[in-house]
PDB file of C-alpha atoms in Angstrom:
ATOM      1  CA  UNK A  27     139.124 112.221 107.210  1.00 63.00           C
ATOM      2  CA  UNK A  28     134.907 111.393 107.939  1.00 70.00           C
ATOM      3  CA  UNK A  29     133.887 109.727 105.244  1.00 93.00           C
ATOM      4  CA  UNK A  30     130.373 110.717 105.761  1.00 97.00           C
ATOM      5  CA  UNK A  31     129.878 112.891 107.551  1.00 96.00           C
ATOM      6  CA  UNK A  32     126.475 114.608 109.177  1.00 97.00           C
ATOM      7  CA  UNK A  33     125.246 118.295 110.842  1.00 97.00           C
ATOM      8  CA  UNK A  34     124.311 119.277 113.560  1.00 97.00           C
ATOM      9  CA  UNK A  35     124.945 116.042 115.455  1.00 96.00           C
ATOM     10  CA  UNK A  36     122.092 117.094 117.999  1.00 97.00           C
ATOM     11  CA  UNK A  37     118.872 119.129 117.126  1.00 97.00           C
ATOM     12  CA  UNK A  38     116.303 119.980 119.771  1.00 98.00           C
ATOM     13  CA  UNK A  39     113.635 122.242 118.904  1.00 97.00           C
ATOM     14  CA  UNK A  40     109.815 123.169 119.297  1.00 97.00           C
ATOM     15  CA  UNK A  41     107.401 121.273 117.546  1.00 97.00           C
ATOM     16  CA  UNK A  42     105.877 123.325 114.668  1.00 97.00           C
ATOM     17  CA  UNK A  43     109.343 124.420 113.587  1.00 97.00           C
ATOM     18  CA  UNK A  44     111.211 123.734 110.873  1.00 97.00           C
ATOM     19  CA  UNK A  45     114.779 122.794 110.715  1.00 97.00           C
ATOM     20  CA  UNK A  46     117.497 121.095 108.724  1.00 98.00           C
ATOM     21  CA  UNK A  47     120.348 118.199 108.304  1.00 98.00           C
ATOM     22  CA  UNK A  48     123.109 118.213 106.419  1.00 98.00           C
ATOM     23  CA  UNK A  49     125.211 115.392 104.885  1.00 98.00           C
ATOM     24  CA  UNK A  50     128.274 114.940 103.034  1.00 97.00           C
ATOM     25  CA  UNK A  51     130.547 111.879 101.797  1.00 97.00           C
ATOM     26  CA  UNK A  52     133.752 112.068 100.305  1.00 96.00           C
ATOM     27  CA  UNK A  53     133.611 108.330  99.080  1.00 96.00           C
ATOM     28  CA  UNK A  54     132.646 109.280  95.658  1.00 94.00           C
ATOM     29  CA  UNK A  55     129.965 107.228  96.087  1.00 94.00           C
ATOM     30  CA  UNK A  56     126.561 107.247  93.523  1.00 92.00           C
ATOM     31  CA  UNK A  57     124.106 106.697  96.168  1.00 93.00           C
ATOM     32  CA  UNK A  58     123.165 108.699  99.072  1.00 94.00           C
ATOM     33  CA  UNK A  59     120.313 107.717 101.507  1.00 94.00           C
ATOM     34  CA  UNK A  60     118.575 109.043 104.737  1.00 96.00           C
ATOM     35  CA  UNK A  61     117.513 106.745 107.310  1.00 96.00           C
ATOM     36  CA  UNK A  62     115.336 107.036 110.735  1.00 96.00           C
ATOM     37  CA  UNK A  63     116.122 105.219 113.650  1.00 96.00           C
ATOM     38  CA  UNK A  64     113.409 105.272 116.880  1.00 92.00           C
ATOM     39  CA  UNK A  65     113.815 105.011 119.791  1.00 90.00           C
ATOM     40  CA  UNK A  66     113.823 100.805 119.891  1.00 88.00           C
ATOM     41  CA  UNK A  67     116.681 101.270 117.272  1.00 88.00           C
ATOM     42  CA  UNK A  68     115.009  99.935 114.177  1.00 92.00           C
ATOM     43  CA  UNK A  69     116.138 101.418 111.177  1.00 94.00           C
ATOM     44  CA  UNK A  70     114.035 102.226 108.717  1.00 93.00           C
ATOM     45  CA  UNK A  71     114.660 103.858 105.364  1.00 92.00           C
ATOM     46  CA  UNK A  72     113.412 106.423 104.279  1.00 94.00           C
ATOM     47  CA  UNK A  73     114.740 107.999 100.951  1.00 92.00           C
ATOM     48  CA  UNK A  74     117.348 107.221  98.737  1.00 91.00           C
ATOM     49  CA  UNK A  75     119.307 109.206  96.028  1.00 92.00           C
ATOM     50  CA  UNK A  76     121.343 107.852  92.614  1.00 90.00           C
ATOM     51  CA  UNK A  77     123.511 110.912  90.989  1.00 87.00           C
ATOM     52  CA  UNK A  78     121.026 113.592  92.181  1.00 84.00           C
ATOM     53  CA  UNK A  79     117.984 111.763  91.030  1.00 88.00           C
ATOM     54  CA  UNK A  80     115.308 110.244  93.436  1.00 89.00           C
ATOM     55  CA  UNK A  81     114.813 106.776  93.510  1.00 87.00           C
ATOM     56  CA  UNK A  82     113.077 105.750  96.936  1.00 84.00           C
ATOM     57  CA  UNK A  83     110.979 107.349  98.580  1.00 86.00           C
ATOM     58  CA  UNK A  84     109.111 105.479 101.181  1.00 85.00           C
ATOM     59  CA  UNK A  85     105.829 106.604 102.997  1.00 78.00           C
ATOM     60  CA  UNK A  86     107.404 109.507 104.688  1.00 86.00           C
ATOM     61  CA  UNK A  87     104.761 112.172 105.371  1.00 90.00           C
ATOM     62  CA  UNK A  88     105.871 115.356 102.995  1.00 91.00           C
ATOM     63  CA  UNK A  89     106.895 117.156 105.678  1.00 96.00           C
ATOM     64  CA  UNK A  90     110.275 115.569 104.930  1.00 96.00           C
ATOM     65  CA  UNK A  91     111.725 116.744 102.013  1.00 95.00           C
ATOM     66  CA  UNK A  92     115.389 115.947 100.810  1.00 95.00           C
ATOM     67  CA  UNK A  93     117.239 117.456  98.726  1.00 94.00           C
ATOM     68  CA  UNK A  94     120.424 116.109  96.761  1.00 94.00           C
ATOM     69  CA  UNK A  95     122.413 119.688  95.194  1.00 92.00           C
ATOM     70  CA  UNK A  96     125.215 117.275  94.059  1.00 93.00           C
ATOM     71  CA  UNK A  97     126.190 113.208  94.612  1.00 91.00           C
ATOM     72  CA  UNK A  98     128.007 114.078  97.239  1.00 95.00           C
ATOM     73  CA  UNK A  99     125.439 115.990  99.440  1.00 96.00           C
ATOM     74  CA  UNK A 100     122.035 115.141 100.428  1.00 96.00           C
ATOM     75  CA  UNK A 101     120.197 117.456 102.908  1.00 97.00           C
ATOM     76  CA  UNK A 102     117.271 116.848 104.551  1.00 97.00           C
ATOM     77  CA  UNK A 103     114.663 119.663 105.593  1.00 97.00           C
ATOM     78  CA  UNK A 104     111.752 118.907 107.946  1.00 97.00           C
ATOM     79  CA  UNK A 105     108.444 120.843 107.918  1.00 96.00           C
ATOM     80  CA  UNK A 106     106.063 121.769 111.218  1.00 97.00           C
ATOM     81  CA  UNK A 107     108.384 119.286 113.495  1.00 97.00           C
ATOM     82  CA  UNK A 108     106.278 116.783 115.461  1.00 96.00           C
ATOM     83  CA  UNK A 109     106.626 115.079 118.618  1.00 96.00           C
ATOM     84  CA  UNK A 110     107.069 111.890 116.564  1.00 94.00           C
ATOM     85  CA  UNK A 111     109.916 112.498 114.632  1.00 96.00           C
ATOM     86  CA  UNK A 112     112.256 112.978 117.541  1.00 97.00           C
ATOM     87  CA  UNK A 113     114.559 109.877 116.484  1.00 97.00           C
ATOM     88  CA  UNK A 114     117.976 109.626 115.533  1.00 98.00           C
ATOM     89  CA  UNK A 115     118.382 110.170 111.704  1.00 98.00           C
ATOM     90  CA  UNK A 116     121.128 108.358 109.795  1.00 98.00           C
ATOM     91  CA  UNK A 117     122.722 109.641 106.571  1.00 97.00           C
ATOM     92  CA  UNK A 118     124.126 106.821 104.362  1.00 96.00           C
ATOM     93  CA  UNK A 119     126.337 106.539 100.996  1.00 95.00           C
ATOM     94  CA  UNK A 120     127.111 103.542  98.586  1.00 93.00           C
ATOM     95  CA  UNK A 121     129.297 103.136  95.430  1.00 91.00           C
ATOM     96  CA  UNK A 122     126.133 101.662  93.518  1.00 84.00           C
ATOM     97  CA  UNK A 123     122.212 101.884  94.079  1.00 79.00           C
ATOM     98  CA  UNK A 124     122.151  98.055  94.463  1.00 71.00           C
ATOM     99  CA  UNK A 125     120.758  96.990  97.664  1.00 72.00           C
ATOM    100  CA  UNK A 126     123.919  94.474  98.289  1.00 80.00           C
ATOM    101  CA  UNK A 127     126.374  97.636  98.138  1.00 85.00           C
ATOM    102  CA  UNK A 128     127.681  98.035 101.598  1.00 91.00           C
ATOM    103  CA  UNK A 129     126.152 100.735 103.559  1.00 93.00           C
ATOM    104  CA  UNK A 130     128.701 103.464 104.969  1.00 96.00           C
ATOM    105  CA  UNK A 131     126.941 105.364 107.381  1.00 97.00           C
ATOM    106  CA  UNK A 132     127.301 109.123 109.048  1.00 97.00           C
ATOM    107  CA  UNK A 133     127.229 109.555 112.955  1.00 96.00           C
ATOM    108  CA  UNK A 134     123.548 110.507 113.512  1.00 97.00           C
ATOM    109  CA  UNK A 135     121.840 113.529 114.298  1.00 98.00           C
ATOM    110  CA  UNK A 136     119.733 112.837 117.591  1.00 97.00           C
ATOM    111  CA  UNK A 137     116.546 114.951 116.693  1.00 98.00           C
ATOM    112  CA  UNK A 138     114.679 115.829 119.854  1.00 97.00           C
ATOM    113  CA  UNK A 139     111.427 117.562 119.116  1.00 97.00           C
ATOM    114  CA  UNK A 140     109.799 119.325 122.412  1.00 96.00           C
TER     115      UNK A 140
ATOM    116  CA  UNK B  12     105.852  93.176 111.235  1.00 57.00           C
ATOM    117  CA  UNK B  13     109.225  93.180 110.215  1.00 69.00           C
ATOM    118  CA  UNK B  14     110.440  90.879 107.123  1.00 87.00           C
ATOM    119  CA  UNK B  15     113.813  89.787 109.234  1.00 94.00           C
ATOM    120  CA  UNK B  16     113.459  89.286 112.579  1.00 95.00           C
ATOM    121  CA  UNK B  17     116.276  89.004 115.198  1.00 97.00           C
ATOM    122  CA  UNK B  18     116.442  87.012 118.532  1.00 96.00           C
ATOM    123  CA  UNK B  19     117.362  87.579 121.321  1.00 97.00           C
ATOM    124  CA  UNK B  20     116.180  91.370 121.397  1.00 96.00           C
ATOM    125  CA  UNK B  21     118.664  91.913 124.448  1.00 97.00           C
ATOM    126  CA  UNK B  22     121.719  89.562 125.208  1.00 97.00           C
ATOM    127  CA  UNK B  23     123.606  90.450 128.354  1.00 97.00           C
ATOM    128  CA  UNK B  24     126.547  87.446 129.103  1.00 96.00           C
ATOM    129  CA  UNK B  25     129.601  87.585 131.119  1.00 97.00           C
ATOM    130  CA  UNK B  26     133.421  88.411 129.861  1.00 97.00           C
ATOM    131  CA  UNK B  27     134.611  85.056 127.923  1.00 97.00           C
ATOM    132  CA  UNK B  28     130.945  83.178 127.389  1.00 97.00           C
ATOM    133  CA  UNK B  29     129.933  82.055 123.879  1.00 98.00           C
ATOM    134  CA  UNK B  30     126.861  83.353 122.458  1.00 97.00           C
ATOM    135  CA  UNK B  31     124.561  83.236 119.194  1.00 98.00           C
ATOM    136  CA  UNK B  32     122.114  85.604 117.605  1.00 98.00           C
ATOM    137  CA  UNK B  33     119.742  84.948 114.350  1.00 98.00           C
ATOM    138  CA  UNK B  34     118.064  86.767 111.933  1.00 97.00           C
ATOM    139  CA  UNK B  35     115.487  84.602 110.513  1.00 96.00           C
ATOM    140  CA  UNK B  36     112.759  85.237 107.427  1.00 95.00           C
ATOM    141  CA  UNK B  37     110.013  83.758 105.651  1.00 92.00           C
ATOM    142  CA  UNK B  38     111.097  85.225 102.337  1.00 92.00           C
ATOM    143  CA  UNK B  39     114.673  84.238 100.924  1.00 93.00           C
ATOM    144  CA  UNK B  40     117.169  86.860 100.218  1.00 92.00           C
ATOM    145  CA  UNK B  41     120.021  87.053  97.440  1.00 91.00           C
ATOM    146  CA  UNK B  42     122.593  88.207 100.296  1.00 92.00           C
ATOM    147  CA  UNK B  43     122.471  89.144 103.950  1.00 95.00           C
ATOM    148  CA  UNK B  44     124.531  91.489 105.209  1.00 96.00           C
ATOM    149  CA  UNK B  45     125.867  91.903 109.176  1.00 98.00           C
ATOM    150  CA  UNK B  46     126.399  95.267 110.758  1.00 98.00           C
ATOM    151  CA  UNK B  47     127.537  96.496 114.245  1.00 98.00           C
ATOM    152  CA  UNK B  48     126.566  99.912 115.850  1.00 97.00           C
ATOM    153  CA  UNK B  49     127.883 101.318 118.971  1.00 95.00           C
ATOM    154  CA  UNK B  50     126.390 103.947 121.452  1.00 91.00           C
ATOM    155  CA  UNK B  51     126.203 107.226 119.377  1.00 91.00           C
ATOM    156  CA  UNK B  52     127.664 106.098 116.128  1.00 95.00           C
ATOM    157  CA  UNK B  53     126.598 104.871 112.478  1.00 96.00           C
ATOM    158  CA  UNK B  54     126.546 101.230 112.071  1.00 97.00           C
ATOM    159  CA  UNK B  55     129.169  99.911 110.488  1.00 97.00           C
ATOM    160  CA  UNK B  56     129.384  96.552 108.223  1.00 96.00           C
ATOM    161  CA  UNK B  57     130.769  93.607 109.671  1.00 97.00           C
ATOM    162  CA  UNK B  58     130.125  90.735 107.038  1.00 96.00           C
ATOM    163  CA  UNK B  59     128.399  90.088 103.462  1.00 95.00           C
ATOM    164  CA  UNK B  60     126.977  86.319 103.199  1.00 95.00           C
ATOM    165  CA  UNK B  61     125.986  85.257  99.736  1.00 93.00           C
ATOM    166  CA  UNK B  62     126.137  81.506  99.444  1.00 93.00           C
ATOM    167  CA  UNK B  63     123.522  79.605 100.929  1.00 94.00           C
ATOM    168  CA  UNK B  64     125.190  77.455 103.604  1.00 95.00           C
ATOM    169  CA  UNK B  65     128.232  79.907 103.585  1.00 96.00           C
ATOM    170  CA  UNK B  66     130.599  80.419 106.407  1.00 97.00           C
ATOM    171  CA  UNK B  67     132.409  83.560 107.038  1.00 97.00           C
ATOM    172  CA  UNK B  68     134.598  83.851 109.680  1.00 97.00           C
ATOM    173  CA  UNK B  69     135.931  87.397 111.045  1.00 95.00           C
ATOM    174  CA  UNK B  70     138.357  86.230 114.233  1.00 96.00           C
ATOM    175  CA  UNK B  71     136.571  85.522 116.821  1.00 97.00           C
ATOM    176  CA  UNK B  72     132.845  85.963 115.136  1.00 98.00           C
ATOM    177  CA  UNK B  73     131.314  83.413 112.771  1.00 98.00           C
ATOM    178  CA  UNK B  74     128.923  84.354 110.497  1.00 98.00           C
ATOM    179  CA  UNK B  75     126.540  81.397 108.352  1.00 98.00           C
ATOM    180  CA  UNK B  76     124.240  82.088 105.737  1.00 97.00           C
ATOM    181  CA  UNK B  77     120.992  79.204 105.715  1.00 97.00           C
ATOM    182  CA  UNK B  78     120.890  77.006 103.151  1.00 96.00           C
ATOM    183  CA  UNK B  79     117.639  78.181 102.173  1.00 95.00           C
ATOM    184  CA  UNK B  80     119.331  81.592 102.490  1.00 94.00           C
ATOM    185  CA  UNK B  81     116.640  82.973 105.040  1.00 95.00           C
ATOM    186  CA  UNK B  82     117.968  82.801 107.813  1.00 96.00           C
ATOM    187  CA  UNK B  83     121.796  83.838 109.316  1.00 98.00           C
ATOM    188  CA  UNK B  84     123.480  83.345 112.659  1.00 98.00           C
ATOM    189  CA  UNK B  85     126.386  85.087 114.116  1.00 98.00           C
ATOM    190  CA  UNK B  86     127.934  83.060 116.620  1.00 98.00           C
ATOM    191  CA  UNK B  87     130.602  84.985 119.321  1.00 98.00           C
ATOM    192  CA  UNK B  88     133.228  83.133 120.973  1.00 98.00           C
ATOM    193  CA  UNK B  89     134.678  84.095 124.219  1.00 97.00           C
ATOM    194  CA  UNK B  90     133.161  87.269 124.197  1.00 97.00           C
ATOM    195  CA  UNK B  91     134.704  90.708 125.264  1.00 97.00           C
ATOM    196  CA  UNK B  92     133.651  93.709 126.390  1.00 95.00           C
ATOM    197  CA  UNK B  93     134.272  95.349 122.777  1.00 94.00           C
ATOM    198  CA  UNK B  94     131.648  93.276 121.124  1.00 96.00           C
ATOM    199  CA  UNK B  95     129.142  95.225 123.158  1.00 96.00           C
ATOM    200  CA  UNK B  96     126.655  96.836 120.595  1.00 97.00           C
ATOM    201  CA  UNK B  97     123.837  96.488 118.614  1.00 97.00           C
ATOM    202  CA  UNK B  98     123.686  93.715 115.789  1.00 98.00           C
ATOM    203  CA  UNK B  99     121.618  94.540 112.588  1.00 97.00           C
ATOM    204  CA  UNK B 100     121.511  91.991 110.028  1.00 97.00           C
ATOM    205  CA  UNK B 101     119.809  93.611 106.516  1.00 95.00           C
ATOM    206  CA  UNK B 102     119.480  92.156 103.052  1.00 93.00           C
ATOM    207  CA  UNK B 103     117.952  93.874  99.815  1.00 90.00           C
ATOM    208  CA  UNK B 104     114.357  93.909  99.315  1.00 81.00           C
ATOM    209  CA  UNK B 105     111.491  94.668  96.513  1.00 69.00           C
ATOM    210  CA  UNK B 106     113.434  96.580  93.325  1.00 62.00           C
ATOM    211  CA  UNK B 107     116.484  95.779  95.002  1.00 56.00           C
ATOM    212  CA  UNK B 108     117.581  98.969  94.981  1.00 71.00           C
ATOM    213  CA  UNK B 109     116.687  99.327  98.655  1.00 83.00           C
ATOM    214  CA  UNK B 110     117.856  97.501 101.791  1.00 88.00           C
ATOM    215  CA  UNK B 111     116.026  96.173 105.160  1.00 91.00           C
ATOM    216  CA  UNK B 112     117.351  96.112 108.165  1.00 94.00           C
ATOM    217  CA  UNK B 113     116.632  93.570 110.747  1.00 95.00           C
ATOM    218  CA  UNK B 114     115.027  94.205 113.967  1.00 91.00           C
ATOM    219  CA  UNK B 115     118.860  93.912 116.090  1.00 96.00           C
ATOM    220  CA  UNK B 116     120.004  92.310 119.107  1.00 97.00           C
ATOM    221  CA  UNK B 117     121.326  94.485 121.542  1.00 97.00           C
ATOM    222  CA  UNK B 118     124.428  92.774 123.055  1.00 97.00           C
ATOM    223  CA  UNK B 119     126.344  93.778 126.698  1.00 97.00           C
ATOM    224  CA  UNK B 120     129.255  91.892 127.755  1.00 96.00           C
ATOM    225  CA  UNK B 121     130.299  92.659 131.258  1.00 94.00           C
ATOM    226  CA  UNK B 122     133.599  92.420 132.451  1.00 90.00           C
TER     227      UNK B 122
END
């Protein structure tokens, strides 16, 4: 069974459109999170969720909105795509919201914005 | 800039070589953390350090936390064509709540 797990795995779309990505864990974990990676792999955060309640958000223009309907599913919906947020975007659970918690991540979603 | 840096950015050794990569900081860190991703996959953890000056040791990979705790070096011996990935070290940063990810080595071994 995925533990987390993430859809669609690719995306590629037209910029000004808006689209989706879902994520699930079954780890019964507390803490969900959403994560970009470009394109010279560094990984940058970019939200974070504790038992449906927000608790990072970094400076992510608010195109990006997530949104957590349960602790075991946090979605992420993007606004008027841009050419710059083609990257590959990680979905992430752990049990606590402590930043030593190990980090179980989903497979990616490889956005490609055209 | 990035608060943990990595070196080398790119590593490509032959089948059975030895090799080390760092993650080094100016600020000191509670716990660093090791993580390996392959080609179209999540990264996934390798190692936890703690312990300034601590050795963990995973087979053939050895893992040591600075005594100042910031800095970390995973060391590779005889390496084989399944280490080949990318190496992110990461430690928790600001509230805490949150954690950093180094800027990785990207490692090939070739048969």
């Amino acid at each position: 069974d995925t533990a987390v797990s993430q859809t669609p795995k690719y995306l590629v779309t037209q910029m000004g459109n808006d689209k989706s990505i879902k994520c699930e864990q079954n780890l019964g974990h507390d803490t969900m999170y959403w994560y970009k990676q470009d394109s010279k792999k560094f990984l940058k955060i970019m939200f974070s969720y504790n038992n449906k309640e927000l608790i990072i958000n970094e400076t992510v223009p608010n195109r990006f909105s997530p949104k957590s309907p349960d602790k075991a599913h946090l979605n992420l919906h993007i606004n008027s795509l841009e050419l710059g947020d083609s990257a590959v975007y990680f979905c992430a659970s752990s049990p606590n919201r402590g930043g030593t918690d190990t980090q179980y991540f989903g497979p990616g979603t490889r956005l490609t914005v055209l | 800039t990035q608060l943990l840096e990595q070196s080398p950015q790119f590593l490509s050794i032959q089948e059975g070589e030895n090799l080390t990569v760092y993650c080094n900081s100016s600020s000191v860190f509670s716990s660093l953390q090791w993580y390996r991703q392959e080609p179209g996959e999540g990264p996934v953890l390798l190692v936890t350090v703690v312990t300034g000056g601590e050795v963990k040791k995973l087979k053939r990979l050895t893992f040591q936390f600075g005594d100042a705790r910031k800095d970390s070096s995973l060391h590779i011996t005889a390496a084989q064509p399944g280490d080949t990935g990318l190496y992110l070290c990461a430690g928790p940063y600001s509230s805490a709540s949150k954690i950093i990810f180094g800027s990785g080595t990207r490692l090939s071994i070739r048969p």
